[in-house]
Amino acid sequence: MATTNHADQVTTAAPSSAAAPPKTLGPLARRERNLAYSMLLPTFGIVMAVVLMPLLANFWISFKPVGLGDLRPASLFVNERLRGDLEAAGDVATLEYRVRNSSQDAPLRDAGFSDTIPEGLAPTGDLDPRCTLDGRLLDCALGEVEPRFRDRIRIEVTATQAYLDNPVRPRDSEAASRATSDNVLTSLEFTFENFTKVFSAAEFWHVLRVTIYYTIFATLGALVLGLFAAQMLNTAFRGRTVLRGLFLFPYVAPVIAVAFTWVLLLDPFSGTLNAILRQMGVLETPINFLGQRAVPLDFFGLTINFPVALSAVIGIEAWRSFPLAFLFILARMQSISSDMYEAAEMDGATPLQQFWYISLPQLVGILAILFLLRFIWTFNNFDDIFLLTGGAAGTRTMTVNVYEQAFAVSNLGAGAAVAVVVFLVLLCFSLIIFKYSPQDEG
């Protein structure tokens, strides 16, 4: 009996030890892993270069006091000219070198230049103490040069017959300058000055509120218009294909043409919309839809300032971007089984009930994705607002602020700091959406 139990124990334990997975990779598995990593390495490099490097560069610039003038490192400019007429042998002229520091605030070290004096011109008199002459090779060492430095170095030369026989302009052999300077872009000095300027600016928080207001309402407007359009074109009728193509026009039309059209339509003097509203008796005086900041409205005894220009820009953005939501929602609607609608109709459900209890639960997931994408794209939108209003009349958003800081004020560091703030806001929003976004029933 003991022998039988021992055999049973051995028989029972054997499959358990044989089924245990290996704890380490074998030689073949390691080679396959290394081969897979080596094949993916170019892809990782491309992603780093295309996606991450510009982002890291923007973070780097945001901690630097960089202006447009700092993109080109400071250098020594040399302009050479010959003053005087050389018509006969023995005539005297002046070879003049104008030197200047190209930077307004960066000094130069070990500055100087060298040039070859044209054959037939013999220097006379004393040379500038900073210059030496070896044959026809002139070399001038200026040492340390302060910002905004300007100077002239003059050398008297006498013409010989060789020069008159073969006159060579001094500019034909350009002077070679040399200098070393500190580049703020490549230095390891960092500062929070740009972020201090951004957050301490009086208009920053107002611009942030306008951006959030514009983004949320333009995104919701695009989704609502796309949902209605998809619901309308989800049923079969004649001309449906043509109408679907027309609905894509706002999204595929050139933005410059669309913006110019809306500017003409909303013009307060010759615009079509103002003319129609005045003929209908709705308006007594024209409204500058893209140039008026706000109008007072009485609402249940309360007077509110309705943002006219911002609302017009939001409406145009919603109109321009709804076709993308329309395509996604329509594709999701067409994947829903028609049996569910037929069963609901047999049970007496109204069209509104079918939409609320059948269609909408199936569309929650795609609506969440569309809201995320459209929120990011609208938050980063620049061209529509810039072409329509230029950021005036209360429509200045964060992206317009980036442009104005970087190029209008020539402060690239402050513009990069605003761009970093935009990135962080969108990153936080994306993480929240990814964590709490609902899933559809499909």
Short mmCIF file of C-alpha atoms in Angstrom, two decimals:
data_model
loop_
_atom_site.label_atom_id
_atom_site.label_comp_id
_atom_site.label_asym_id
_atom_site.label_seq_id
_atom_site.Cartn_x
_atom_site.Cartn_y
_atom_site.Cartn_z
CA MET A 1 0.00 0.00 0.00
CA ALA A 2 2.87 2.35 0.82
CA THR A 3 4.46 1.53 -2.52
CA THR A 4 1.31 2.40 -4.34
CA ASN A 5 1.02 5.71 -2.54
CA HIS A 6 4.63 6.52 -3.35
CA ALA A 7 4.02 5.82 -7.02
CA ASP A 8 0.90 7.92 -6.96
CA GLN A 9 2.85 10.77 -5.40
CA VAL A 10 5.53 10.57 -8.06
CA THR A 11 2.98 10.38 -10.83
CA THR A 12 1.09 13.37 -9.44
CA ALA A 13 4.19 15.56 -8.94
CA ALA A 14 5.67 14.96 -12.38
CA PRO A 15 3.16 16.99 -14.41
CA SER A 16 3.46 19.94 -11.98
CA SER A 17 7.23 20.24 -12.46
CA ALA A 18 6.97 19.77 -16.23
CA ALA A 19 4.34 22.57 -16.57
CA ALA A 20 6.41 25.23 -14.74
CA PRO A 21 7.52 27.99 -17.19
CA PRO A 22 11.21 28.79 -17.50
CA LYS A 23 12.39 31.67 -15.34
CA THR A 24 15.06 32.91 -17.75
CA LEU A 25 15.27 33.44 -21.50
CA GLY A 26 17.12 30.87 -23.50
CA PRO A 27 19.83 31.72 -26.03
CA LEU A 28 17.40 31.61 -28.96
CA ALA A 29 14.87 33.82 -27.21
CA ARG A 30 17.58 36.35 -26.33
CA ARG A 31 18.77 36.48 -29.92
CA GLU A 32 15.21 37.03 -31.15
CA ARG A 33 14.70 39.78 -28.59
CA ASN A 34 17.91 41.56 -29.57
CA LEU A 35 17.04 41.22 -33.25
CA ALA A 36 13.59 42.72 -32.64
CA TYR A 37 15.09 45.66 -30.73
CA SER A 38 17.66 46.28 -33.46
CA MET A 39 14.96 46.30 -36.12
CA LEU A 40 12.85 48.75 -34.11
CA LEU A 41 15.79 51.04 -33.39
CA PRO A 42 15.43 53.08 -36.64
CA THR A 43 11.75 53.58 -35.86
CA PHE A 44 12.59 54.83 -32.37
CA GLY A 45 15.17 57.18 -33.86
CA ILE A 46 12.69 58.62 -36.36
CA VAL A 47 10.08 59.13 -33.65
CA MET A 48 12.65 60.85 -31.45
CA ALA A 49 13.78 63.12 -34.28
CA VAL A 50 10.36 64.02 -35.63
CA VAL A 51 8.24 64.17 -32.48
CA LEU A 52 10.36 64.53 -29.38
CA MET A 53 13.29 66.66 -30.56
CA PRO A 54 11.18 69.75 -31.46
CA LEU A 55 9.34 69.39 -28.16
CA LEU A 56 12.59 69.19 -26.20
CA ALA A 57 13.96 72.15 -28.15
CA ASN A 58 10.88 74.19 -27.23
CA PHE A 59 11.38 73.34 -23.54
CA TRP A 60 15.07 74.27 -23.85
CA ILE A 61 14.30 77.67 -25.42
CA SER A 62 11.62 78.43 -22.83
CA PHE A 63 14.32 78.64 -20.13
CA LYS A 64 16.51 80.97 -22.20
CA PRO A 65 16.29 84.75 -22.69
CA VAL A 66 16.29 84.32 -26.46
CA GLY A 67 15.20 86.92 -29.00
CA LEU A 68 15.00 86.78 -32.76
CA GLY A 69 18.41 88.41 -32.97
CA ASP A 70 19.96 85.58 -30.96
CA LEU A 71 19.17 82.97 -33.60
CA ARG A 72 22.20 84.21 -35.52
CA PRO A 73 25.32 84.18 -33.32
CA ALA A 74 27.25 87.40 -32.92
CA SER A 75 29.95 87.93 -35.53
CA LEU A 76 32.30 90.58 -36.83
CA PHE A 77 31.19 92.30 -40.03
CA VAL A 78 33.88 93.82 -42.26
CA ASN A 79 33.12 96.17 -45.14
CA GLU A 80 36.04 97.10 -47.39
CA ARG A 81 36.24 100.03 -49.79
CA LEU A 82 38.87 102.13 -51.63
CA ARG A 83 38.57 105.90 -51.19
CA GLY A 84 40.29 108.03 -53.80
CA ASP A 85 40.96 108.06 -57.55
CA LEU A 86 43.97 106.17 -58.86
CA GLU A 87 44.60 107.39 -62.40
CA ALA A 88 48.39 107.56 -62.58
CA ALA A 89 51.33 105.86 -60.97
CA GLY A 90 52.12 107.44 -57.62
CA ASP A 91 48.51 108.47 -56.84
CA VAL A 92 47.57 107.95 -53.21
CA ALA A 93 44.28 106.52 -51.94
CA THR A 94 42.93 105.15 -48.68
CA LEU A 95 41.99 101.54 -48.14
CA GLU A 96 39.25 101.66 -45.52
CA TYR A 97 37.84 98.76 -43.47
CA ARG A 98 34.61 99.33 -41.59
CA VAL A 99 34.19 96.79 -38.80
CA ARG A 100 31.24 96.33 -36.45
CA ASN A 101 29.83 93.86 -33.99
CA SER A 102 26.58 92.41 -35.35
CA SER A 103 25.13 91.95 -31.86
CA GLN A 104 23.56 94.64 -29.72
CA ASP A 105 24.27 92.94 -26.40
CA ALA A 106 26.85 90.16 -26.89
CA PRO A 107 30.60 90.90 -26.82
CA LEU A 108 33.16 89.24 -29.08
CA ARG A 109 36.48 87.71 -28.07
CA ASP A 110 39.62 87.31 -30.17
CA ALA A 111 38.04 89.41 -32.91
CA GLY A 112 39.97 90.30 -36.03
CA PHE A 113 40.16 89.99 -39.78
CA SER A 114 42.63 89.33 -42.57
CA ASP A 115 42.68 90.48 -46.17
CA THR A 116 44.90 90.39 -49.24
CA ILE A 117 45.85 93.82 -50.57
CA PRO A 118 45.47 93.98 -54.38
CA GLU A 119 48.66 93.63 -56.34
CA GLY A 120 50.09 97.00 -57.35
CA LEU A 121 48.93 98.85 -54.23
CA ALA A 122 51.83 99.63 -51.90
CA PRO A 123 50.97 100.62 -48.32
CA THR A 124 52.60 103.88 -47.27
CA GLY A 125 52.87 105.54 -43.92
CA ASP A 126 52.35 103.94 -40.54
CA LEU A 127 49.97 101.02 -40.14
CA ASP A 128 47.31 100.88 -37.51
CA PRO A 129 48.98 99.45 -34.36
CA ARG A 130 46.44 96.62 -34.33
CA CYS A 131 47.45 95.47 -37.83
CA THR A 132 50.45 93.70 -39.30
CA LEU A 133 51.48 93.30 -42.94
CA ASP A 134 53.26 90.23 -44.30
CA GLY A 135 53.87 90.84 -47.98
CA ARG A 136 50.37 91.58 -49.29
CA LEU A 137 48.59 89.79 -46.43
CA LEU A 138 47.06 92.21 -43.95
CA ASP A 139 46.00 90.93 -40.53
CA CYS A 140 44.30 93.03 -37.86
CA ALA A 141 43.71 91.76 -34.31
CA LEU A 142 41.00 93.72 -32.47
CA GLY A 143 40.92 91.61 -29.30
CA GLU A 144 37.76 91.86 -27.23
CA VAL A 145 34.98 93.81 -28.91
CA GLU A 146 32.07 95.28 -26.97
CA PRO A 147 28.44 95.10 -28.12
CA ARG A 148 27.47 97.69 -30.74
CA PHE A 149 31.16 98.17 -31.54
CA ARG A 150 31.96 100.17 -34.68
CA ASP A 151 35.35 101.27 -35.96
CA ARG A 152 37.26 102.15 -39.10
CA ILE A 153 40.78 101.08 -39.99
CA ARG A 154 42.45 103.16 -42.70
CA ILE A 155 45.58 102.28 -44.68
CA GLU A 156 47.13 104.69 -47.19
CA VAL A 157 48.22 102.98 -50.40
CA THR A 158 50.10 104.19 -53.45
CA ALA A 159 49.27 102.94 -56.92
CA THR A 160 51.97 101.49 -59.19
CA GLN A 161 51.89 100.87 -62.91
CA ALA A 162 51.12 97.19 -62.27
CA TYR A 163 47.83 98.19 -60.61
CA LEU A 164 46.94 100.58 -63.40
CA ASP A 165 47.56 97.87 -65.98
CA ASN A 166 45.39 95.40 -64.08
CA PRO A 167 43.11 97.24 -61.65
CA VAL A 168 41.58 94.92 -59.06
CA ARG A 169 38.83 96.16 -56.80
CA PRO A 170 39.53 95.51 -53.12
CA ARG A 171 36.07 93.99 -52.72
CA ASP A 172 36.97 91.23 -55.17
CA SER A 173 38.92 89.62 -52.31
CA GLU A 174 36.61 89.77 -49.29
CA ALA A 175 38.13 90.21 -45.89
CA ALA A 176 37.90 87.11 -43.70
CA SER A 177 36.68 87.94 -40.20
CA ARG A 178 37.11 85.86 -37.06
CA ALA A 179 35.63 86.06 -33.57
CA THR A 180 34.30 83.90 -30.78
CA SER A 181 31.21 84.65 -28.72
CA ASP A 182 28.86 83.01 -26.25
CA ASN A 183 25.67 81.61 -27.77
CA VAL A 184 22.70 81.83 -25.44
CA LEU A 185 21.04 78.90 -27.18
CA THR A 186 23.88 76.47 -26.47
CA SER A 187 24.92 77.74 -23.04
CA LEU A 188 24.03 75.86 -19.87
CA GLU A 189 22.60 78.91 -18.13
CA PHE A 190 18.85 78.65 -17.47
CA THR A 191 16.36 81.10 -16.05
CA PHE A 192 12.67 81.26 -15.11
CA GLU A 193 12.47 84.83 -16.36
CA ASN A 194 10.28 83.90 -19.33
CA PHE A 195 7.73 82.06 -17.17
CA THR A 196 7.77 84.93 -14.66
CA LYS A 197 6.94 87.38 -17.44
CA VAL A 198 4.23 85.12 -18.81
CA PHE A 199 2.41 84.48 -15.52
CA SER A 200 2.83 88.02 -14.21
CA ALA A 201 1.43 89.59 -17.38
CA ALA A 202 -1.94 91.24 -16.78
CA GLU A 203 -3.57 89.68 -19.83
CA PHE A 204 -2.30 86.10 -19.42
CA TRP A 205 -5.15 84.75 -17.29
CA HIS A 206 -7.69 86.57 -19.45
CA VAL A 207 -6.17 85.00 -22.55
CA LEU A 208 -6.25 81.58 -20.89
CA ARG A 209 -9.95 82.00 -20.02
CA VAL A 210 -10.74 83.11 -23.56
CA THR A 211 -8.86 80.09 -24.93
CA ILE A 212 -10.74 77.63 -22.73
CA TYR A 213 -14.06 79.31 -23.51
CA TYR A 214 -13.33 79.25 -27.24
CA THR A 215 -12.09 75.66 -27.20
CA ILE A 216 -14.93 74.14 -25.17
CA PHE A 217 -17.79 75.81 -27.02
CA ALA A 218 -16.24 75.36 -30.48
CA THR A 219 -15.61 71.68 -29.74
CA LEU A 220 -19.12 71.08 -28.40
CA GLY A 221 -20.60 72.99 -31.33
CA ALA A 222 -18.70 70.85 -33.82
CA LEU A 223 -19.80 67.63 -32.11
CA VAL A 224 -23.46 68.69 -31.94
CA LEU A 225 -23.52 69.75 -35.59
CA GLY A 226 -21.75 66.53 -36.59
CA LEU A 227 -24.21 64.46 -34.57
CA PHE A 228 -27.24 66.12 -36.16
CA ALA A 229 -25.75 65.82 -39.65
CA ALA A 230 -24.92 62.13 -39.14
CA GLN A 231 -28.40 61.42 -37.78
CA MET A 232 -29.97 63.15 -40.75
CA LEU A 233 -27.85 61.36 -43.37
CA ASN A 234 -28.02 57.94 -41.72
CA THR A 235 -31.32 57.22 -43.49
CA ALA A 236 -31.56 56.41 -47.19
CA PHE A 237 -32.99 59.00 -49.59
CA ARG A 238 -32.26 60.32 -53.07
CA GLY A 239 -29.28 62.63 -53.26
CA ARG A 240 -27.78 61.43 -49.99
CA THR A 241 -24.34 60.87 -51.53
CA VAL A 242 -24.24 64.36 -53.01
CA LEU A 243 -25.31 65.88 -49.71
CA ARG A 244 -22.59 63.95 -47.86
CA GLY A 245 -20.02 65.38 -50.22
CA LEU A 246 -21.33 68.92 -49.71
CA PHE A 247 -21.10 68.50 -45.95
CA LEU A 248 -17.35 67.98 -46.31
CA PHE A 249 -16.82 71.35 -47.97
CA PRO A 250 -16.10 73.39 -44.80
CA TYR A 251 -13.35 70.97 -43.77
CA VAL A 252 -11.60 70.61 -47.13
CA ALA A 253 -11.88 74.22 -48.33
CA PRO A 254 -8.70 76.33 -48.03
CA VAL A 255 -8.70 78.17 -44.74
CA ILE A 256 -7.63 81.46 -46.31
CA ALA A 257 -10.56 81.35 -48.75
CA VAL A 258 -13.03 80.42 -46.01
CA ALA A 259 -11.79 83.17 -43.69
CA PHE A 260 -11.95 85.77 -46.47
CA THR A 261 -15.50 84.70 -47.30
CA TRP A 262 -16.65 85.01 -43.70
CA VAL A 263 -15.00 88.42 -43.38
CA LEU A 264 -16.99 89.61 -46.41
CA LEU A 265 -20.25 88.07 -45.14
CA LEU A 266 -19.91 89.62 -41.68
CA ASP A 267 -18.64 93.02 -42.78
CA PRO A 268 -20.62 95.77 -40.98
CA PHE A 269 -20.95 97.99 -44.07
CA SER A 270 -21.19 95.70 -47.09
CA GLY A 271 -21.71 92.31 -45.46
CA THR A 272 -24.59 90.09 -46.53
CA LEU A 273 -25.66 89.12 -43.00
CA ASN A 274 -26.03 92.71 -41.81
CA ALA A 275 -27.97 93.61 -44.94
CA ILE A 276 -30.43 90.72 -44.46
CA LEU A 277 -30.95 91.48 -40.76
CA ARG A 278 -31.57 95.16 -41.45
CA GLN A 279 -34.08 94.41 -44.22
CA MET A 280 -35.91 92.04 -41.86
CA GLY A 281 -36.07 94.78 -39.23
CA VAL A 282 -34.00 92.82 -36.72
CA LEU A 283 -31.24 95.43 -36.62
CA GLU A 284 -31.35 99.21 -36.79
CA THR A 285 -27.59 99.68 -37.05
CA PRO A 286 -25.10 97.17 -38.45
CA ILE A 287 -23.06 95.01 -36.08
CA ASN A 288 -19.33 94.53 -36.49
CA PHE A 289 -19.39 90.80 -35.79
CA LEU A 290 -15.61 90.40 -36.03
CA GLY A 291 -14.58 93.74 -34.55
CA GLN A 292 -16.95 94.40 -31.64
CA ARG A 293 -15.89 93.00 -28.31
CA ALA A 294 -19.28 92.79 -26.55
CA VAL A 295 -22.84 94.13 -26.47
CA PRO A 296 -25.04 94.42 -23.35
CA LEU A 297 -28.02 92.05 -23.23
CA ASP A 298 -30.87 92.00 -20.71
CA PHE A 299 -31.62 88.48 -19.57
CA PHE A 300 -34.36 88.07 -16.92
CA GLY A 301 -33.46 91.41 -15.40
CA LEU A 302 -29.74 90.79 -15.56
CA THR A 303 -27.47 92.69 -17.93
CA ILE A 304 -24.67 90.61 -19.40
CA ASN A 305 -21.99 91.56 -21.88
CA PHE A 306 -22.36 89.13 -24.74
CA PRO A 307 -19.00 88.52 -26.52
CA VAL A 308 -19.81 89.26 -30.15
CA ALA A 309 -16.48 88.71 -31.90
CA LEU A 310 -15.58 85.65 -29.83
CA SER A 311 -18.99 84.08 -30.43
CA ALA A 312 -18.66 84.70 -34.16
CA VAL A 313 -15.24 83.06 -34.22
CA ILE A 314 -16.58 80.11 -32.21
CA GLY A 315 -19.47 79.65 -34.64
CA ILE A 316 -17.14 79.74 -37.65
CA GLU A 317 -14.76 77.23 -36.05
CA ALA A 318 -17.64 74.88 -35.19
CA TRP A 319 -18.91 75.14 -38.78
CA ARG A 320 -15.44 74.50 -40.18
CA SER A 321 -14.67 71.44 -38.07
CA PHE A 322 -18.01 69.62 -37.81
CA PRO A 323 -17.47 67.48 -40.99
CA LEU A 324 -14.80 65.41 -39.23
CA ALA A 325 -17.17 64.61 -36.37
CA PHE A 326 -19.90 63.94 -38.91
CA LEU A 327 -17.79 61.30 -40.69
CA PHE A 328 -16.77 59.49 -37.50
CA ILE A 329 -20.27 59.49 -36.02
CA LEU A 330 -21.89 58.39 -39.27
CA ALA A 331 -19.46 55.49 -39.62
CA ARG A 332 -20.25 54.40 -36.05
CA MET A 333 -23.99 54.70 -36.63
CA GLN A 334 -23.83 52.51 -39.71
CA SER A 335 -22.14 49.77 -37.69
CA ILE A 336 -25.07 49.55 -35.25
CA SER A 337 -27.35 46.60 -36.01
CA SER A 338 -30.70 47.59 -37.49
CA ASP A 339 -32.39 44.79 -35.53
CA MET A 340 -32.19 46.93 -32.39
CA TYR A 341 -34.12 49.76 -34.02
CA GLU A 342 -36.69 47.37 -35.50
CA ALA A 343 -37.29 45.78 -32.09
CA ALA A 344 -37.60 49.20 -30.45
CA GLU A 345 -40.04 50.37 -33.12
CA MET A 346 -42.16 47.27 -32.61
CA ASP A 347 -42.24 48.05 -28.87
CA GLY A 348 -43.55 51.53 -29.65
CA ALA A 349 -40.39 53.58 -29.07
CA THR A 350 -40.45 57.06 -30.60
CA PRO A 351 -37.54 58.27 -32.79
CA LEU A 352 -36.30 60.42 -29.90
CA GLN A 353 -36.39 57.42 -27.56
CA GLN A 354 -34.54 55.30 -30.11
CA PHE A 355 -31.85 57.95 -30.38
CA TRP A 356 -31.56 58.42 -26.60
CA TYR A 357 -31.60 54.77 -25.54
CA ILE A 358 -30.04 53.04 -28.56
CA SER A 359 -27.93 55.40 -30.66
CA LEU A 360 -26.43 57.61 -27.98
CA PRO A 361 -25.12 54.78 -25.72
CA GLN A 362 -23.43 53.29 -28.79
CA LEU A 363 -21.84 56.66 -29.67
CA VAL A 364 -20.44 57.60 -26.27
CA GLY A 365 -17.00 56.14 -26.98
CA ILE A 366 -16.53 57.80 -30.37
CA LEU A 367 -17.87 61.10 -28.99
CA ALA A 368 -15.27 60.97 -26.19
CA ILE A 369 -12.48 60.39 -28.72
CA LEU A 370 -13.75 63.17 -30.96
CA PHE A 371 -14.02 65.53 -28.02
CA LEU A 372 -10.39 64.81 -27.10
CA LEU A 373 -9.10 65.29 -30.64
CA ARG A 374 -11.17 68.37 -31.37
CA PHE A 375 -10.29 69.92 -28.00
CA ILE A 376 -6.57 69.53 -28.72
CA TRP A 377 -6.83 70.80 -32.29
CA THR A 378 -9.07 73.73 -31.37
CA PHE A 379 -6.88 74.70 -28.41
CA ASN A 380 -3.91 74.78 -30.81
CA ASN A 381 -5.83 76.53 -33.57
CA PHE A 382 -4.15 79.68 -34.83
CA ASP A 383 -4.95 80.35 -38.46
CA ASP A 384 -8.72 80.86 -38.12
CA ILE A 385 -8.51 83.47 -35.37
CA PHE A 386 -5.49 85.20 -36.87
CA LEU A 387 -7.12 85.50 -40.29
CA LEU A 388 -10.54 86.55 -38.96
CA THR A 389 -9.68 89.00 -36.19
CA GLY A 390 -5.93 88.94 -35.65
CA GLY A 391 -6.61 88.30 -31.96
CA ALA A 392 -8.41 91.64 -31.52
CA ALA A 393 -11.83 92.34 -29.95
CA GLY A 394 -11.39 89.82 -27.14
CA THR A 395 -10.44 86.85 -29.36
CA ARG A 396 -6.78 86.59 -28.39
CA THR A 397 -5.98 82.97 -27.57
CA MET A 398 -2.84 81.22 -26.32
CA THR A 399 -1.60 80.36 -29.81
CA VAL A 400 -1.99 83.98 -30.93
CA ASN A 401 -0.12 84.95 -27.77
CA VAL A 402 2.71 82.58 -28.74
CA TYR A 403 2.96 84.28 -32.15
CA GLU A 404 2.90 87.79 -30.71
CA GLN A 405 5.49 87.03 -28.05
CA ALA A 406 7.85 85.24 -30.42
CA PHE A 407 7.59 87.40 -33.53
CA ALA A 408 5.76 90.64 -32.82
CA VAL A 409 7.78 91.34 -29.65
CA SER A 410 10.79 89.31 -30.90
CA ASN A 411 10.98 87.37 -27.62
CA LEU A 412 11.34 83.75 -28.61
CA GLY A 413 11.91 82.64 -25.03
CA ALA A 414 8.59 84.07 -23.84
CA GLY A 415 6.82 82.56 -26.86
CA ALA A 416 8.32 79.17 -26.08
CA ALA A 417 7.24 79.54 -22.44
CA VAL A 418 3.64 80.15 -23.52
CA ALA A 419 3.89 77.11 -25.81
CA VAL A 420 5.07 75.02 -22.84
CA VAL A 421 2.04 76.18 -20.86
CA VAL A 422 -0.19 75.15 -23.77
CA PHE A 423 1.48 71.74 -23.86
CA LEU A 424 1.05 71.19 -20.11
CA VAL A 425 -2.62 72.20 -20.20
CA LEU A 426 -3.33 69.82 -23.08
CA LEU A 427 -1.32 67.04 -21.43
CA CYS A 428 -3.35 67.31 -18.21
CA PHE A 429 -6.60 67.39 -20.16
CA SER A 430 -5.59 64.34 -22.21
CA LEU A 431 -4.68 62.35 -19.10
CA ILE A 432 -8.03 63.18 -17.53
CA ILE A 433 -9.91 62.17 -20.67
CA PHE A 434 -7.96 58.91 -20.98
CA LYS A 435 -8.71 58.05 -17.35
CA TYR A 436 -12.37 59.00 -17.14
CA SER A 437 -13.63 58.80 -20.73
CA PRO A 438 -16.72 56.59 -21.03
CA GLN A 439 -16.88 53.53 -23.28
CA ASP A 440 -19.73 52.86 -25.64
CA GLU A 441 -21.76 49.68 -25.50
CA GLY A 442 -20.19 48.46 -28.74
#
